[in-house]
Short mmCIF file of C-alpha atoms and ligand atoms in Angstrom, two decimals:
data_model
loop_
_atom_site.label_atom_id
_atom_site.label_comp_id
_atom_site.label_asym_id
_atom_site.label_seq_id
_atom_site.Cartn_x
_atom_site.Cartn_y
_atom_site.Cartn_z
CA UNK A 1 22.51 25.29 11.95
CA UNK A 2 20.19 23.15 10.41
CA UNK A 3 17.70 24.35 7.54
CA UNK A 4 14.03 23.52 7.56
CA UNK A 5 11.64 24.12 4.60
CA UNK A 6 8.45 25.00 6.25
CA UNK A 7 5.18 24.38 3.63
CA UNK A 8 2.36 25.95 5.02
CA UNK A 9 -1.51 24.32 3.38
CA UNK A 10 -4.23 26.07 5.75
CA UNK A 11 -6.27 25.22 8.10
CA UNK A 12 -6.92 26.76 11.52
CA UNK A 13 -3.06 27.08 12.19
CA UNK A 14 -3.35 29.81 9.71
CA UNK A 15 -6.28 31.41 10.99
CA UNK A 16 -7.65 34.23 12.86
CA UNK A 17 -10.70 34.58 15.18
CA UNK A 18 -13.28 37.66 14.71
CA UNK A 19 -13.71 38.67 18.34
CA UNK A 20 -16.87 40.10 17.38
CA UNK A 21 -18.70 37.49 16.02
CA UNK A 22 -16.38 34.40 17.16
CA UNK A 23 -15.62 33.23 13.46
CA UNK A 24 -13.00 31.23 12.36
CA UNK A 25 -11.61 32.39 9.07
CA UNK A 26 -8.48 32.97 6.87
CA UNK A 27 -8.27 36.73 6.33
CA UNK A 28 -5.53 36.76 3.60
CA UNK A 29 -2.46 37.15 5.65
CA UNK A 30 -0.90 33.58 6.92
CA UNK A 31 -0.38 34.41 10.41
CA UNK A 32 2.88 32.28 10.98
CA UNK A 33 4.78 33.82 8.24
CA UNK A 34 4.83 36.73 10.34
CA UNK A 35 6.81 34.87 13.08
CA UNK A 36 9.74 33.66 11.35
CA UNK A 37 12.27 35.87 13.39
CA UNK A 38 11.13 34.21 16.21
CA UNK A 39 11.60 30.86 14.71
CA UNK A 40 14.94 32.13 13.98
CA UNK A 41 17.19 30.59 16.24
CA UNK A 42 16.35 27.30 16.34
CA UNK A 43 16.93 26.65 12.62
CA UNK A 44 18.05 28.46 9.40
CA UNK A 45 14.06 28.36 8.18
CA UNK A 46 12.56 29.02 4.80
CA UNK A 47 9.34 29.07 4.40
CA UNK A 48 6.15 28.95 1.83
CA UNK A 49 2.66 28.95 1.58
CA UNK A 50 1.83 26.15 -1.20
CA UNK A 51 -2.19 25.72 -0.61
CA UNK A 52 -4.40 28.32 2.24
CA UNK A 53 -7.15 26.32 2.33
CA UNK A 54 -9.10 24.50 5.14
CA UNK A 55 -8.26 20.78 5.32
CA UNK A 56 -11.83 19.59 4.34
CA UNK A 57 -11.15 21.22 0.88
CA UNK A 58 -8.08 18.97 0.70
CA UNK A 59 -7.80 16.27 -1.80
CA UNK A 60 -6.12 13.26 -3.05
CA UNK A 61 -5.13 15.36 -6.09
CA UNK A 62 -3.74 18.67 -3.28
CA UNK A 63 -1.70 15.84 -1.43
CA UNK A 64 -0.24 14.37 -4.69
CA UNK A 65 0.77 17.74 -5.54
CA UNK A 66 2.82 18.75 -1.80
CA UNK A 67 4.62 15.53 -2.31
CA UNK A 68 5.50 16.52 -5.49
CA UNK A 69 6.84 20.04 -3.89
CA UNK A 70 8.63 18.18 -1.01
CA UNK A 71 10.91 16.09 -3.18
CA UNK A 72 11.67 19.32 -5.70
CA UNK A 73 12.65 21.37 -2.26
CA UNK A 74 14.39 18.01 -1.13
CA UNK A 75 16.13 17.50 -4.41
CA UNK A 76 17.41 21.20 -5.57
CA UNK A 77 17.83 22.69 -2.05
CA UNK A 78 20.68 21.77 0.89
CA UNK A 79 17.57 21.08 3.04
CA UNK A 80 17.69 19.03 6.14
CA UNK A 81 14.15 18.60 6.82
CA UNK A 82 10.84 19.43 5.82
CA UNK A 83 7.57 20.98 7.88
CA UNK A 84 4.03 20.65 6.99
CA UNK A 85 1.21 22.65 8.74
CA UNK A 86 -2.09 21.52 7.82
CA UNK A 87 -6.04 21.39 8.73
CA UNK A 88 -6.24 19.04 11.28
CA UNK A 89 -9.70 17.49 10.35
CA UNK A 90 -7.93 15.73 7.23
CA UNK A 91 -3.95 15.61 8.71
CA UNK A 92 -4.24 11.94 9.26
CA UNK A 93 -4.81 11.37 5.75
CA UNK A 94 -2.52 13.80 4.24
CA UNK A 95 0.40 12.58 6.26
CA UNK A 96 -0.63 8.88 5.40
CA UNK A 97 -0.04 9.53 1.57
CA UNK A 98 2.52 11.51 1.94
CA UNK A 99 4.37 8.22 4.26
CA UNK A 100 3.64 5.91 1.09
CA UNK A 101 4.84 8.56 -1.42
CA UNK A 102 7.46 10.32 0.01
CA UNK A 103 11.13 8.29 -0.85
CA UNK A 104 13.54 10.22 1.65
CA UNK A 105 15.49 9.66 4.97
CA UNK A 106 15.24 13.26 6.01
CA UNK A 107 12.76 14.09 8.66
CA UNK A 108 9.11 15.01 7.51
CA UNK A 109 6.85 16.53 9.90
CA UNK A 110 3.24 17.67 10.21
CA UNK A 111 1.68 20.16 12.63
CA UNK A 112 -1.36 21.63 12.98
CA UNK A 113 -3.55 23.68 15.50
CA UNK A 114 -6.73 23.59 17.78
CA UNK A 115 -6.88 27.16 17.98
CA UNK A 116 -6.76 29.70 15.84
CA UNK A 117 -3.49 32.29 16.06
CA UNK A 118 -5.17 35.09 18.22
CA UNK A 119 -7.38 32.83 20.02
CA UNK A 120 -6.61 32.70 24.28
CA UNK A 121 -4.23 29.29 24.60
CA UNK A 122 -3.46 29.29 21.03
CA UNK A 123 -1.59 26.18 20.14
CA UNK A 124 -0.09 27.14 16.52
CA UNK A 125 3.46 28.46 16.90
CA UNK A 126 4.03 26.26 19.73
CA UNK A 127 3.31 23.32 17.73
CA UNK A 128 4.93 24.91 15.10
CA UNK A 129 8.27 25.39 16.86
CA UNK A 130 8.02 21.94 18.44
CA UNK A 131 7.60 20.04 15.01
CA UNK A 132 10.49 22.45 13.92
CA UNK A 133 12.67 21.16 16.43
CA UNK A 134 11.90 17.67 15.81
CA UNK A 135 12.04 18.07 12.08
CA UNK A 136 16.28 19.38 12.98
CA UNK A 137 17.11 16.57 15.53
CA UNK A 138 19.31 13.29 13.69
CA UNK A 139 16.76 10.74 15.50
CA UNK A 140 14.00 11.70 13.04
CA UNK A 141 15.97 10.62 9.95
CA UNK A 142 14.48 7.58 8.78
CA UNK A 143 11.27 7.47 10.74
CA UNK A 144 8.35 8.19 7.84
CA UNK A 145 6.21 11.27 8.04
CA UNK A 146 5.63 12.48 11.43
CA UNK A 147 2.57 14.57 13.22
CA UNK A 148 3.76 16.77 15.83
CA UNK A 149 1.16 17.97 18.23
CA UNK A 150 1.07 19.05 22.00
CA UNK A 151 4.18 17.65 23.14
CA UNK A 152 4.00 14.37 21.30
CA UNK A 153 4.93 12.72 18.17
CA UNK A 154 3.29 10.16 15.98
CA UNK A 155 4.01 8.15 13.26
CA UNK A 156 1.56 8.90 10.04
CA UNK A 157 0.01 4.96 10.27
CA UNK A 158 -1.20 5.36 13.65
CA UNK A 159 -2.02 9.05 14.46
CA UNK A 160 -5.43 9.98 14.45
CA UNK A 161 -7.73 13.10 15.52
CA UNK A 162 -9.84 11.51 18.64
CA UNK A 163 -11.46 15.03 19.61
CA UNK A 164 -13.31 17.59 18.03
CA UNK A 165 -11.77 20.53 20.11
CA UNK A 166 -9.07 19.29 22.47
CA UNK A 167 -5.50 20.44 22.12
CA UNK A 168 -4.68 16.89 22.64
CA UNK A 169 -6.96 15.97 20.20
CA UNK A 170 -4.07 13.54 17.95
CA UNK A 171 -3.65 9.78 19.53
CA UNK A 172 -2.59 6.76 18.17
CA UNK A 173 -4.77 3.87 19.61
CA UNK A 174 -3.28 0.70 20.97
CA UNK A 175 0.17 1.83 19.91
CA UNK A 176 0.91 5.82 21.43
CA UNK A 177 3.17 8.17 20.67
CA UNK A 178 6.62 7.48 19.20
CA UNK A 179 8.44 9.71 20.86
CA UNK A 180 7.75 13.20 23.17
CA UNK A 181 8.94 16.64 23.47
CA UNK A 182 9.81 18.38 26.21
CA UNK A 183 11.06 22.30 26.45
CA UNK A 184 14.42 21.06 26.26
CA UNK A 185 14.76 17.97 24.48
CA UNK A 186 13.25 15.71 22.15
CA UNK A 187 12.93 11.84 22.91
CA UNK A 188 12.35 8.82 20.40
CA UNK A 189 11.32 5.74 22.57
CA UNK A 190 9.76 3.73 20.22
CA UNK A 191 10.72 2.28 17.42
CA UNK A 192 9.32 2.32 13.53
CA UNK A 193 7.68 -0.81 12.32
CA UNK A 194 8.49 -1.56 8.82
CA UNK A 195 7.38 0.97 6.00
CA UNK A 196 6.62 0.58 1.97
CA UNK A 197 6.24 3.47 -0.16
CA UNK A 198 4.82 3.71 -4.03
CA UNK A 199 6.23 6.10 -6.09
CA UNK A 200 3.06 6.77 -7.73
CA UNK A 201 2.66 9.31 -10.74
CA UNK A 202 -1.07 10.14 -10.76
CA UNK A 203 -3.53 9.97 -8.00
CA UNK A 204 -6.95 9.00 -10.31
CA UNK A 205 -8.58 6.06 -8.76
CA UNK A 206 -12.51 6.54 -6.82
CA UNK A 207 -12.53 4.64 -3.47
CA UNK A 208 -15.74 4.87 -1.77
CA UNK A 209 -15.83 4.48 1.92
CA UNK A 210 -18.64 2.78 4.30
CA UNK A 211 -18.83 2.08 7.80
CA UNK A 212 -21.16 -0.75 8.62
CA UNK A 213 -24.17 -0.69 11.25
CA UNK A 214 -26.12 -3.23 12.78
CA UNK A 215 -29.69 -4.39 10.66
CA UNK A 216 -27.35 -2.85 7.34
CA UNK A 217 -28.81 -4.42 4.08
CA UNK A 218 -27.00 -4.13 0.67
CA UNK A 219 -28.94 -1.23 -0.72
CA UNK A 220 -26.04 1.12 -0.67
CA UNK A 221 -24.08 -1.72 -2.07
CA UNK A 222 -26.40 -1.59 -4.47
CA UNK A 223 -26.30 2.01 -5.06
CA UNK A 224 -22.23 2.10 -5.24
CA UNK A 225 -22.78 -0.29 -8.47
CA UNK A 226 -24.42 2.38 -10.17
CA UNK A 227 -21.47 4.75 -9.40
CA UNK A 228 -17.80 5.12 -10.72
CA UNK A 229 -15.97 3.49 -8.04
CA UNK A 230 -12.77 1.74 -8.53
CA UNK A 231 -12.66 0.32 -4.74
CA UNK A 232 -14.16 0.14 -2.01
CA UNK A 233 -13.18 -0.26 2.05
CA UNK A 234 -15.57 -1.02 4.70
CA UNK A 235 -15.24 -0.80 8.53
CA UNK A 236 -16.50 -3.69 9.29
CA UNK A 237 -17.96 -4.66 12.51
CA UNK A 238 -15.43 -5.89 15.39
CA UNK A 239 -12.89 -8.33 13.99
CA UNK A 240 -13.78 -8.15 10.69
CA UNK A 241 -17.61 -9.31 10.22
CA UNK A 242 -20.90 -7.95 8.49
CA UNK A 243 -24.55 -8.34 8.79
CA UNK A 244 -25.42 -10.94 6.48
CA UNK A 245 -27.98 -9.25 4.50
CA UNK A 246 -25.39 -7.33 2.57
CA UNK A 247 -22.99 -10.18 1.51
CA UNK A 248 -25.23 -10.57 -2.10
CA UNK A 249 -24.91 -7.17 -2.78
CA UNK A 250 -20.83 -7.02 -1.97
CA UNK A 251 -20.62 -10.22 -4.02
CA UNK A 252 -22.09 -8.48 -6.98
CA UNK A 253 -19.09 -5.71 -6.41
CA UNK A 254 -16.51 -8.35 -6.50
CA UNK A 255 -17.91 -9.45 -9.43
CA UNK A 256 -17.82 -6.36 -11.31
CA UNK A 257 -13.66 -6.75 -10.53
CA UNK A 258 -13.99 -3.87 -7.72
CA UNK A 259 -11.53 -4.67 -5.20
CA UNK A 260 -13.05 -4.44 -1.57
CA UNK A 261 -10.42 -4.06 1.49
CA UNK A 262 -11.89 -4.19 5.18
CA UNK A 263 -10.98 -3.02 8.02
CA UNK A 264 -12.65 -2.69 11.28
CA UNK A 265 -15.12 0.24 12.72
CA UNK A 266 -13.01 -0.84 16.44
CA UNK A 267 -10.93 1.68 17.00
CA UNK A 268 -8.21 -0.58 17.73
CA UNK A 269 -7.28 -4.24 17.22
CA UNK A 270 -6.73 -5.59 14.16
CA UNK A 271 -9.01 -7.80 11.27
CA UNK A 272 -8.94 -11.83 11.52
CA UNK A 273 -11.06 -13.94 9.49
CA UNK A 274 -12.33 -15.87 12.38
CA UNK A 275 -15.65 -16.55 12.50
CA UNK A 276 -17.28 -18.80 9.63
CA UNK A 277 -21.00 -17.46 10.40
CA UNK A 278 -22.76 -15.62 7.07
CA UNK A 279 -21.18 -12.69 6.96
CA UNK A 280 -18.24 -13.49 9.53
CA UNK A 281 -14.78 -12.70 8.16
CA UNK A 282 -13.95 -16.20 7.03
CA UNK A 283 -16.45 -16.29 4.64
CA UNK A 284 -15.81 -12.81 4.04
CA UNK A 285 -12.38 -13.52 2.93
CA UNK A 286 -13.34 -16.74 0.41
CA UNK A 287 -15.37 -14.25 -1.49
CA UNK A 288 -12.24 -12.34 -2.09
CA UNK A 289 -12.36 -9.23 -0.04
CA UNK A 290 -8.87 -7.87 1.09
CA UNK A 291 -7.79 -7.75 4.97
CA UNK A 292 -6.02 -4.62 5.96
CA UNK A 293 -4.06 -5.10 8.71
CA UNK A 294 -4.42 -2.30 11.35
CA UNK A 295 -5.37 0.53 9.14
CA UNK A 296 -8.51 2.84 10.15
CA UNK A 297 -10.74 3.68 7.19
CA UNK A 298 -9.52 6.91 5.78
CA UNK A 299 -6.03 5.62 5.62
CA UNK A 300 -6.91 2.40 4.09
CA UNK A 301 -8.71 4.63 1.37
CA UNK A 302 -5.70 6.36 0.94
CA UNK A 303 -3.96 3.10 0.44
CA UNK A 304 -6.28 1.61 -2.35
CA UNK A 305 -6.17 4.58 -4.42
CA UNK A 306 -2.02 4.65 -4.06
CA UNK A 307 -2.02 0.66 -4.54
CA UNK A 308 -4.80 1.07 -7.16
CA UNK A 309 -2.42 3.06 -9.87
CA UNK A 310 -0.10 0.08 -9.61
CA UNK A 311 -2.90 -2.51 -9.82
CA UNK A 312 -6.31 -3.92 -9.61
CA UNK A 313 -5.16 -7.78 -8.93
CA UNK A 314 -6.84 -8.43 -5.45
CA UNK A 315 -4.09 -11.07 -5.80
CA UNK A 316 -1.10 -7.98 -5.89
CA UNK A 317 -3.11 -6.20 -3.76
CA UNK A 318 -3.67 -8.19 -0.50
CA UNK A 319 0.01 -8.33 0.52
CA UNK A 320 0.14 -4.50 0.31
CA UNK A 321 -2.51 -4.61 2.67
CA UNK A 322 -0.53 -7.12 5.30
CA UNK A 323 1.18 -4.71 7.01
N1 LIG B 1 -11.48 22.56 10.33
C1 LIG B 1 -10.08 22.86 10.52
C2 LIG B 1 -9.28 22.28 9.37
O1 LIG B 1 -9.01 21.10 9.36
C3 LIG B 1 -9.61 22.32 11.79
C4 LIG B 1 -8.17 22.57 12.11
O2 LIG B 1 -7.35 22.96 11.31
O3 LIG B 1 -7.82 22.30 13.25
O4 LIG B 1 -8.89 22.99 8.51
#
């Protein structure tokens, strides 16, 4: 039998509800830890709870340090796969990072939950057990960090939450799923585009992130000058443009040697520097700010700060960006 290493880091998979007053809350006890015999037969499972916190608390510096725990299990211990639950507000990111940092074939998976463990239709140990099974079957070697949810698995570049409350709440635009579960089986039917990973040993840079709106001026470009910030993304609007009365203001960032990656507010698609307007992405790109190819914002924040402890050359930093 196979042996998964389950890390458990909050989030509503590891809460309860108060049926009185319809709160959602840790109470002290992780409520999966208690269902291990069930678990039992479907792998030899081990299990620990390394952060119980709700995934808006998580940071860069809480991801750094599960990566860290992942390769010491992976390294001292004959395990064959590893098992993440996790808030499912900040997942996405965590399971980005942890796709650029990790350096191992064996199967990494992330789960989380919609509803809390006593809630009607609770969606916890189901998704627990299904990103268990994944995490045990050969096809998953090799394939990055995965997010297991309702039936359906994702790759960590393209998953993202799409609904506040639905169970079926994790997508991944333009792309789908990379493979399904079933009660009986699971099935892999695409396959992985190609991966890099950074083998990082600090997480210390400040990336600010901005989403762009139409009539936006450069005042909080402005304001971000008077901050700390090592880089910067912007969703841009569609393919990769921005209202033209904040270009002076970004120019003054690129001038203070901030690196500035865009990506788009779309929700799918990809940035092109096609149109040569002011503020269209052609002109965009002369004044030196970085494409990222495909990335939403929170994972291309993710990216600068990894790519950020290796360098600050928009000139070594644009081709980590390409793909
Ligand atoms: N707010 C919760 C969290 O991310 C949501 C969840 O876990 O589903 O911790």
């Amino acid at each position: 039998m196979k042996r998964i290493m389950i890390i458990h880091t909050g989030g509503t998979i590891s809460m309860k509800e108060d049926k009185a007053t319809g709160e959602v809350n840790t109470d002290g006890r992780h409520p999966l830890q208690e269902l291990n015999d069930m678990l039992g037969n479907v792998a030899e499972i081990e299990d620990e709870v390394l952060f119980y916190i709700p995934s808006p608390h998580m940071t860069p510096i809480h991801m750094l340090q599960l990566g860290r725990r992942i390769h010491e299990k992976l390294a001292s211990k004959n395990i064959d796969g590893i098992v993440v639950t996790h808030g499912t507000d900040t997942l996405e990111e965590t399971a980005y990072f942890l796709d650029l940092f990790l350096q191992t074939r064996r199967p990494v998976v992330m789960t989380g939950a919609m509803r809390s463990s006593n809630e009607i239709g609770a969606d916890g140990l189901y998704n627990l057990l299904t990103a268990i099974r994944v995490a045990t079957c050969d096809e998953a070697q090799d394939k990055g960090v995965l997010v297991v949810m309702n039936d359906e698995i994702h790759t960590a570049k393209n998953v993202t939450k799409t609904s506040t409350s639905n169970v079926a709440t994790f997508q991944s635009p333009q792309y789908g799923p990379i493979g399904i579960t079933t009660k009986r089986d699971v099935f892999f039917h695409h396959k992985l585009s190609r991966r890099d990973s950074y083998p990082i040993q600090q997480i210390s840079k400040n990336v600010a992130l901005v989403k762009a709106y139409a009539g936006m001026d450069g005042s909080m470009f402005d304001a971000l000058r008077e901050t700390n910030i090592d880089g910067l993304v912007i969703e841009a609007l569609g393919q990769g443009n921005l209202p033209p009365a904040t270009v002076d203001s970004i120019k003054k960032l690129l001038a203070m040697n901030i690196p500035i990656v865009l990506v788009s507010r779309c929700y799918q698609g990809i940035v092109q520097d096609t149109y040569a307007y002011e503020g269209g992405g052609r002109k965009l790109r002369e004044a030196g700010i970085i494409f990222a190819n495909g990335l939403t914002g929170p994972k291309a924040r993710i990216k600068l700060m990894v790519a950020l402890e290796m360098t600050n050359n928009p000139t070594e930093l644009a081709p980590m960006f390409d793909y």
